[in-house]
Amino acid sequence: MTLLDLFPSLRTTMTPRLDPALWPTTTDHDDRGRIRVGGVALDDIADQFGTPTYVLDETDVRHRCRAYRAAFPEAEIAYAGKALMIRAVADWVTREGLSIDVCSGGELAIALSAGVDPARIILHGNAKTATELRAAVDAGVGRIVVDSLTEIRLLTAIANRRVQVLVRVTPGIDINGHRAVATGVDDQKFGFPLSHDQAGDAARLVLEQPNLELVGLHCHLGSQIADAEYFRSAVARLVGQMAQIRSDHGVILTTLDLGGGHAVPYRPGDPECDPAVLAAVVDDALDDACARNRFPRPQIVLEPGRAIVARAGVTLYRVVSTKTHAGGRTFVAVDGGMSDNPRVALYGARYDVVIANRHPLGRHTTVTVVGRHCEAGDVVAEDVSLPVDLHPGDVLAVPCTGAYHHSLASTYNGVGRPPVVAVRDGHIRELIRRETVADLMARESDA
Ligand code: LLP
């Protein structure tokens, strides 16, 4: 007989508090104190599908889409597929009224195979190949965001129909984030800097091509932007550039794509970018910039990726071993790691971890959860509080892993990529199956 059987009220008082800011909106506990998402106990998913496994809450994804649609009723919201491009996700988000931004022939093919209307697809990329441009033109993709003069010439040669084009500009805005994802500053590979009129030169070249139709400008400032004020500056600078293009060429651009990068919290207390706050800032900035330049209000496009899918995702691992170095840290090693989540190694990302298969009643201690890969930097989460009696076989759950986890996963060390399992209303649906050793070997030519 457990303490919980003797004192059922302990269930509510002892339930580990899961921060609702990090967890899928449907998260709750069953009567055994196990964490459920979408009405399914995470522990049962671990039993059925093995570990590691990515769990994805369909309701949460749809909820985020609706929040954006509600906050921006007049804007176009294009889900950035690079965060998690799976047919089912493309289907959910487009049914919720979003468009899709893709950045490769592969993402384009997945979106098309999900039945997404090509007119609602935006193609990105700083090094699109001729094959990818041709595929986009042939498929009838709605807009292509051009990133270099070479690409404009290539697209001109390929486009056998009139193609709508956005010019990607770098507005010279530093969001002070991780350098790997700071894309709004001049000195990096993306886009045309506003400085020295390079964006103007790109616009001129597009306007000279009869088969290209310049409809607007695009910028993407970077990732994990919590302060919406950066977007105020972006609107001011891009509308200024649109006014400049009008005075140079007599053309009025109608689309202003502000990219994505809206922050989500990974750990309790992390800041996030609230769509409603962002909407107010963008609206205000547009009023201001359009009045100042006497420019007609453009159609706004936003490209959130992480903010749509990150919080819908939970990754499940099983504890393989624990060890405590004398006078040092306690390491909890799990059966996944940097092959299913390289974000810790790449960006120094930090995560929360909880035990999911049982109700921890005893003491907790601070540990480092590490992966199974052959690098000391293969860390899942540092300084997390887990039960002292944690043992091999326990299931750990890491929230906020829906974005840039499956999409960044590798087969490092010959470890196959985890499955993606969707949950909704108590039902489980496997979206992507686990990659097996046979899958890995299937790519090898016979010796
Ligand atoms: N639009 C463009 C043109 C982008 O390049 C990106 C992300 C997005 C939209 C969506 O950004 P989001 O809303 O998801 O932050 N691997 C990194 C993130 C790289 C993002 C690259 N571009 C990570 O795991 O944090």
XYZ file of C-alpha atoms and ligand atoms in Angstrom:
472
model
C 0.000 0.000 0.000
C 1.433 3.357 -1.009
C 1.123 6.687 0.730
C -1.195 7.759 -2.051
C -3.574 4.904 -1.301
C -3.657 5.849 2.361
C -4.001 9.572 1.752
C -5.656 10.163 -1.631
C -5.576 13.911 -1.026
C -1.794 13.730 -1.395
C -2.397 13.234 -5.102
C -3.271 16.817 -5.630
C -0.851 18.261 -3.121
C 2.082 16.126 -4.238
C 1.548 16.314 -7.974
C 4.690 17.907 -9.342
C 3.724 21.288 -10.650
C 4.172 21.427 -14.379
C 4.510 24.961 -15.618
C 1.596 25.460 -18.043
C 3.722 27.929 -19.991
C 5.989 25.065 -21.109
C 3.638 22.127 -21.438
C 0.993 21.342 -24.057
C -2.356 22.911 -23.238
C -3.982 19.482 -22.729
C -1.477 18.332 -20.091
C -2.963 16.818 -16.937
C -2.438 13.842 -14.617
C -4.259 10.538 -14.463
C -5.489 9.029 -11.217
C -2.093 7.379 -10.691
C -0.365 10.736 -10.872
C 1.154 10.033 -14.258
C 1.455 12.902 -16.706
C -0.975 12.808 -19.600
C -0.920 14.811 -22.814
C -3.867 14.754 -25.182
C -5.548 12.372 -22.766
C -2.777 9.766 -23.067
C -0.328 8.846 -20.277
C 3.223 9.553 -21.443
C 4.299 6.374 -19.695
C 1.965 4.336 -21.908
C 3.418 5.975 -25.012
C 6.916 5.046 -23.830
C 5.766 1.445 -23.352
C 4.067 1.263 -26.725
C 6.578 3.077 -28.909
C 9.783 2.750 -26.947
C 12.126 5.623 -26.203
C 13.220 8.155 -27.190
C 9.928 9.282 -28.688
C 8.683 12.692 -29.691
C 5.079 13.241 -28.577
C 3.074 15.936 -30.325
C -0.202 17.365 -29.064
C -2.421 18.153 -32.053
C -4.785 20.235 -29.931
C -1.923 22.443 -28.795
C -0.712 23.061 -32.358
C -4.219 24.011 -33.452
C -4.628 26.214 -30.369
C -1.454 28.183 -31.228
C -2.634 28.644 -34.812
C -5.947 30.004 -33.562
C -4.222 32.380 -31.160
C -2.290 33.869 -34.086
C -5.385 34.084 -36.280
C -7.239 35.833 -33.451
C -4.405 38.261 -32.730
C -3.815 39.051 -36.424
C -7.189 38.745 -38.139
C -5.989 40.672 -41.187
C -2.477 39.301 -41.523
C -1.344 36.164 -43.300
C 0.232 33.687 -40.901
C 2.640 31.354 -42.689
C 3.833 28.478 -40.521
C 7.621 28.128 -40.864
C 7.867 24.458 -41.740
C 11.539 24.245 -40.856
C 10.465 23.998 -37.202
C 8.704 20.672 -37.852
C 7.712 19.614 -41.327
C 5.505 16.570 -41.266
C 2.505 16.002 -43.501
C 0.077 15.880 -40.601
C 1.359 19.175 -39.203
C 1.102 20.818 -42.629
C -2.465 19.565 -42.765
C -3.400 20.806 -39.273
C -1.977 24.288 -39.705
C -3.446 24.884 -43.145
C -6.841 23.686 -41.948
C -6.490 26.293 -39.199
C -6.112 28.946 -41.890
C -2.323 29.301 -41.987
C -0.094 29.370 -45.052
C 3.244 27.541 -45.078
C 6.811 28.725 -45.537
C 9.170 26.080 -46.894
C 12.915 26.345 -47.398
C 13.875 23.386 -49.562
C 12.635 21.059 -52.253
C 12.096 18.460 -49.526
C 9.863 20.662 -47.403
C 8.025 21.762 -50.531
C 7.369 18.152 -51.513
C 6.054 17.302 -48.034
C 3.726 20.306 -48.045
C 2.428 19.474 -51.510
C 1.925 15.835 -50.588
C -0.138 16.981 -47.611
C -2.459 18.656 -50.093
C -1.451 22.220 -49.223
C -2.633 24.711 -51.852
C 0.602 25.764 -53.645
C -0.663 29.331 -53.796
C -0.366 29.368 -49.995
C 3.259 28.260 -49.992
C 6.180 30.691 -49.680
C 9.611 29.426 -50.731
C 12.674 30.570 -48.797
C 16.374 29.799 -48.845
C 19.631 31.616 -49.466
C 20.955 28.963 -51.836
C 18.006 27.535 -53.688
C 19.132 25.346 -56.531
C 17.804 25.520 -60.071
C 16.020 22.229 -59.415
C 14.275 23.654 -56.361
C 13.273 26.854 -58.155
C 11.960 24.843 -61.087
C 9.970 22.576 -58.745
C 8.445 25.626 -57.062
C 7.563 27.301 -60.355
C 6.101 24.068 -61.753
C 4.077 23.445 -58.602
C 2.587 26.938 -58.749
C 4.098 28.108 -55.471
C 2.577 31.427 -54.457
C 5.643 33.489 -53.619
C 9.377 33.052 -53.803
C 11.615 35.072 -51.485
C 14.767 35.952 -53.410
C 18.050 36.205 -51.576
C 20.758 37.101 -54.111
C 21.183 38.776 -57.491
C 22.330 35.433 -58.888
C 19.106 33.849 -57.763
C 17.007 36.597 -59.333
C 18.716 35.933 -62.671
C 18.318 32.168 -62.272
C 14.642 32.479 -61.428
C 14.148 34.781 -64.402
C 15.603 32.108 -66.652
C 13.478 29.360 -65.096
C 10.108 31.055 -64.638
C 7.873 30.058 -67.512
C 4.991 31.817 -65.801
C 4.705 35.073 -63.895
C 6.055 34.506 -60.375
C 5.382 36.688 -57.357
C 8.584 37.616 -55.592
C 9.545 39.098 -52.233
C 13.023 40.536 -51.744
C 14.640 39.481 -48.480
C 16.311 42.408 -46.787
C 18.449 42.663 -43.676
C 17.308 45.702 -41.779
C 20.420 46.003 -39.600
C 18.586 45.078 -36.400
C 20.510 43.110 -33.788
C 18.204 41.162 -31.479
C 21.160 40.351 -29.235
C 20.447 36.644 -29.421
C 22.651 33.706 -30.262
C 24.949 34.561 -33.204
C 23.952 31.370 -35.025
C 20.422 32.689 -35.443
C 20.964 36.471 -35.686
C 19.662 37.055 -39.196
C 18.632 40.709 -39.023
C 22.144 42.128 -38.979
C 24.081 43.105 -42.105
C 27.161 40.935 -41.707
C 25.674 37.475 -42.315
C 24.714 35.452 -45.331
C 21.012 36.247 -45.713
C 19.290 38.887 -47.785
C 20.176 42.313 -49.082
C 21.255 44.942 -46.558
C 19.221 48.134 -46.599
C 22.505 49.995 -46.342
C 24.210 51.183 -49.570
C 20.861 50.638 -51.300
C 21.630 46.939 -51.909
C 17.985 46.092 -51.279
C 17.092 48.795 -53.803
C 19.401 47.196 -56.383
C 17.715 43.827 -55.881
C 14.265 45.395 -56.224
C 15.382 47.115 -59.454
C 16.651 43.846 -60.934
C 13.384 42.056 -60.116
C 11.326 44.912 -61.554
C 13.275 44.680 -64.816
C 12.165 41.072 -65.352
C 8.828 40.744 -67.138
C 8.166 37.287 -65.665
C 8.795 38.362 -62.066
C 6.325 40.417 -60.084
C 7.791 42.211 -57.095
C 5.050 42.168 -54.467
C 6.919 43.014 -51.290
C 9.825 42.852 -48.892
C 10.739 40.204 -46.358
C 12.952 40.156 -43.287
C 13.610 37.638 -40.545
C 15.280 39.177 -37.517
C 16.342 35.997 -35.732
C 15.115 33.509 -33.168
C 13.696 33.631 -29.672
C 12.729 37.312 -29.837
C 10.735 38.114 -26.712
C 10.729 41.893 -27.051
C 8.177 42.834 -29.723
C 9.767 46.274 -30.021
C 12.339 44.854 -32.452
C 9.491 44.349 -34.899
C 8.541 48.028 -34.520
C 11.969 48.966 -35.844
C 11.666 46.401 -38.640
C 8.321 47.819 -39.781
C 9.719 51.364 -39.735
C 12.772 50.430 -41.803
C 11.002 48.206 -44.302
C 8.136 50.620 -44.922
C 10.809 53.295 -45.410
C 12.431 51.077 -48.057
C 9.069 50.440 -49.718
C 8.522 54.186 -49.941
C 11.980 54.528 -51.466
C 11.153 51.890 -54.097
C 7.951 53.784 -54.873
C 9.825 57.008 -55.444
C 12.582 55.312 -57.494
C 10.366 53.109 -59.633
C 6.786 54.270 -59.206
C 5.798 50.837 -57.883
C 3.780 50.302 -54.706
C 4.679 47.047 -52.939
C 1.742 45.527 -51.113
C 3.280 42.817 -48.910
C 5.437 43.186 -45.830
C 6.670 39.848 -44.493
C 8.202 40.205 -41.042
C 9.444 36.605 -40.732
C 9.222 34.662 -37.503
C 11.381 34.312 -34.436
C 8.760 34.758 -31.712
C 10.132 33.501 -28.410
C 8.694 30.613 -26.436
C 9.673 29.658 -22.886
C 11.780 26.528 -22.480
C 12.083 26.744 -18.719
C 9.905 28.290 -16.020
C 10.228 32.058 -16.036
C 11.580 32.320 -19.591
C 10.049 35.244 -21.489
C 7.783 34.680 -24.472
C 6.446 36.758 -27.315
C 2.699 37.038 -26.872
C 0.966 37.240 -30.286
C -1.505 39.806 -28.931
C 1.298 42.083 -27.727
C 3.137 41.636 -31.005
C -0.040 42.472 -32.927
C -0.457 45.738 -31.041
C 3.148 46.733 -31.679
C 3.028 45.880 -35.381
C -0.267 47.717 -35.794
C 1.055 50.796 -34.069
C 4.305 50.693 -36.043
C 2.394 50.386 -39.302
C 0.184 53.364 -38.443
C 3.251 55.369 -37.693
C 5.457 54.298 -40.622
C 2.674 54.488 -43.212
C 1.617 57.952 -42.055
C 5.212 59.186 -42.023
C 5.863 57.909 -45.551
C 2.321 58.500 -46.807
C 2.380 54.882 -47.832
C -0.693 52.601 -48.107
C -0.851 49.954 -45.400
C 0.724 46.745 -46.722
C -0.573 43.260 -46.092
C 1.428 41.802 -43.193
C 2.811 38.257 -43.318
C 4.265 36.561 -40.235
C 6.181 33.293 -40.227
C 6.101 31.755 -36.743
C 7.548 28.251 -36.575
C 8.629 27.588 -33.003
C 5.685 29.485 -31.532
C 3.283 27.137 -33.338
C 4.816 23.741 -32.524
C 7.428 23.999 -29.735
C 5.077 23.695 -26.773
C 3.079 20.896 -28.393
C 6.120 18.632 -28.204
C 7.375 16.479 -25.347
C 10.316 14.098 -25.718
C 10.343 10.868 -23.741
C 13.537 9.117 -22.698
C 14.290 6.195 -20.441
C 16.943 6.376 -17.786
C 19.785 3.988 -18.656
C 22.126 4.643 -15.743
C 22.921 7.086 -12.983
C 26.277 7.882 -11.442
C 27.653 10.343 -8.975
C 31.277 11.409 -9.141
C 32.833 11.658 -5.687
C 32.365 15.250 -4.581
C 30.930 16.083 -7.998
C 27.840 15.989 -10.074
C 25.232 13.286 -10.460
C 24.773 12.263 -14.074
C 21.595 10.645 -15.308
C 22.213 9.024 -18.684
C 19.269 8.479 -21.017
C 18.775 6.557 -24.247
C 18.760 9.639 -26.500
C 20.682 12.896 -26.596
C 22.300 15.093 -29.167
C 21.045 13.008 -32.091
C 17.439 13.822 -31.216
C 18.197 17.218 -29.642
C 21.373 18.979 -30.775
C 20.093 22.341 -29.541
C 21.973 22.156 -26.249
C 25.280 21.591 -28.035
C 24.496 24.073 -30.826
C 23.008 27.001 -28.949
C 23.515 26.281 -25.255
C 19.745 25.718 -24.994
C 18.396 24.843 -21.546
C 15.520 22.515 -20.758
C 13.312 21.335 -17.951
C 13.032 17.589 -17.239
C 10.477 15.699 -15.156
C 9.794 12.078 -14.308
C 6.744 10.833 -16.178
C 6.112 7.205 -15.241
C 5.398 7.574 -11.561
C 4.414 10.035 -8.951
C 7.620 11.078 -7.187
C 6.901 11.391 -3.490
C 10.383 11.450 -2.061
C 13.243 13.876 -2.014
C 14.640 15.461 -5.145
C 18.210 16.324 -5.987
C 19.936 18.374 -8.637
C 21.353 16.333 -11.508
C 22.675 16.656 -15.043
C 20.786 14.632 -17.630
C 23.150 13.464 -20.337
C 22.736 11.607 -23.600
C 24.155 8.383 -24.964
C 26.511 9.885 -27.521
C 30.280 9.876 -27.534
C 30.824 13.525 -26.621
C 31.082 15.234 -23.257
C 28.896 18.015 -24.665
C 26.046 15.579 -25.220
C 23.837 17.051 -22.516
C 20.047 17.000 -22.367
C 19.661 19.337 -19.402
C 21.869 20.707 -16.653
C 20.862 21.426 -13.081
C 17.455 19.820 -13.099
C 15.679 18.548 -10.039
C 14.791 14.839 -10.173
C 13.894 12.245 -7.507
C 16.840 10.831 -5.566
C 15.475 7.339 -6.159
C 15.548 7.719 -9.939
C 16.508 4.388 -11.464
C 17.089 2.718 -14.819
C 13.815 2.273 -16.661
C 12.211 5.447 -15.325
C 10.700 7.594 -18.045
C 11.796 11.214 -18.272
C 9.851 13.846 -20.189
C 11.311 17.027 -21.649
C 8.734 19.684 -22.543
C 8.900 22.284 -25.276
C 10.593 19.992 -27.764
C 8.217 20.273 -30.708
C 10.281 22.749 -32.728
C 13.722 22.091 -34.231
C 14.051 18.694 -32.584
C 12.739 16.191 -35.108
C 13.838 18.585 -37.852
C 17.414 18.863 -36.508
C 17.750 15.184 -35.596
C 20.606 13.114 -36.986
C 21.713 9.505 -36.948
C 24.951 10.309 -35.137
C 26.667 7.245 -33.678
C 24.368 5.036 -35.718
C 21.389 5.903 -33.558
C 18.138 5.954 -35.526
C 15.847 8.943 -35.231
C 12.870 8.673 -32.848
C 9.278 8.320 -33.961
C 6.845 11.243 -33.824
C 3.588 10.278 -32.172
C 0.563 12.547 -32.205
C -1.974 12.516 -29.387
C -5.498 13.869 -29.340
C -8.577 13.157 -27.221
C -7.103 9.987 -25.757
C -5.978 8.628 -29.133
C -2.440 8.000 -30.372
C -1.385 8.247 -34.003
C 2.140 7.494 -35.161
C 3.126 10.193 -37.652
C 6.730 9.149 -38.240
C 8.007 5.709 -37.340
C 11.263 5.027 -35.565
C 14.323 4.815 -37.792
C 15.828 1.351 -37.471
C 19.342 0.052 -37.967
C 17.976 -1.604 -41.119
C 16.955 1.879 -42.340
C 20.482 3.124 -41.740
C 22.012 0.213 -43.593
C 19.517 0.462 -46.456
C 21.379 3.525 -47.739
C 24.668 1.693 -48.119
C 25.687 0.303 -51.462
C 26.686 -3.326 -51.289
C 30.380 -3.732 -50.625
N 11.127 32.583 -41.366
C 12.406 32.434 -41.770
C 12.829 33.023 -43.033
C 13.303 31.734 -40.976
O 14.559 31.603 -41.384
C 12.868 31.162 -39.765
C 13.807 30.414 -38.920
C 11.516 31.320 -39.403
C 10.689 32.057 -40.220
C 10.941 30.717 -38.167
O 11.547 31.125 -36.993
P 10.902 30.700 -35.580
O 9.559 31.378 -35.477
O 10.720 29.227 -35.602
O 11.878 31.110 -34.570
N 17.563 25.745 -35.330
C 17.344 26.945 -34.541
C 16.359 27.873 -35.189
C 16.767 28.324 -36.568
C 15.709 29.173 -37.177
C 16.015 29.498 -38.577
N 15.026 30.257 -39.223
C 16.860 26.531 -33.159
O 16.728 25.338 -32.896
O 16.653 27.367 -32.307
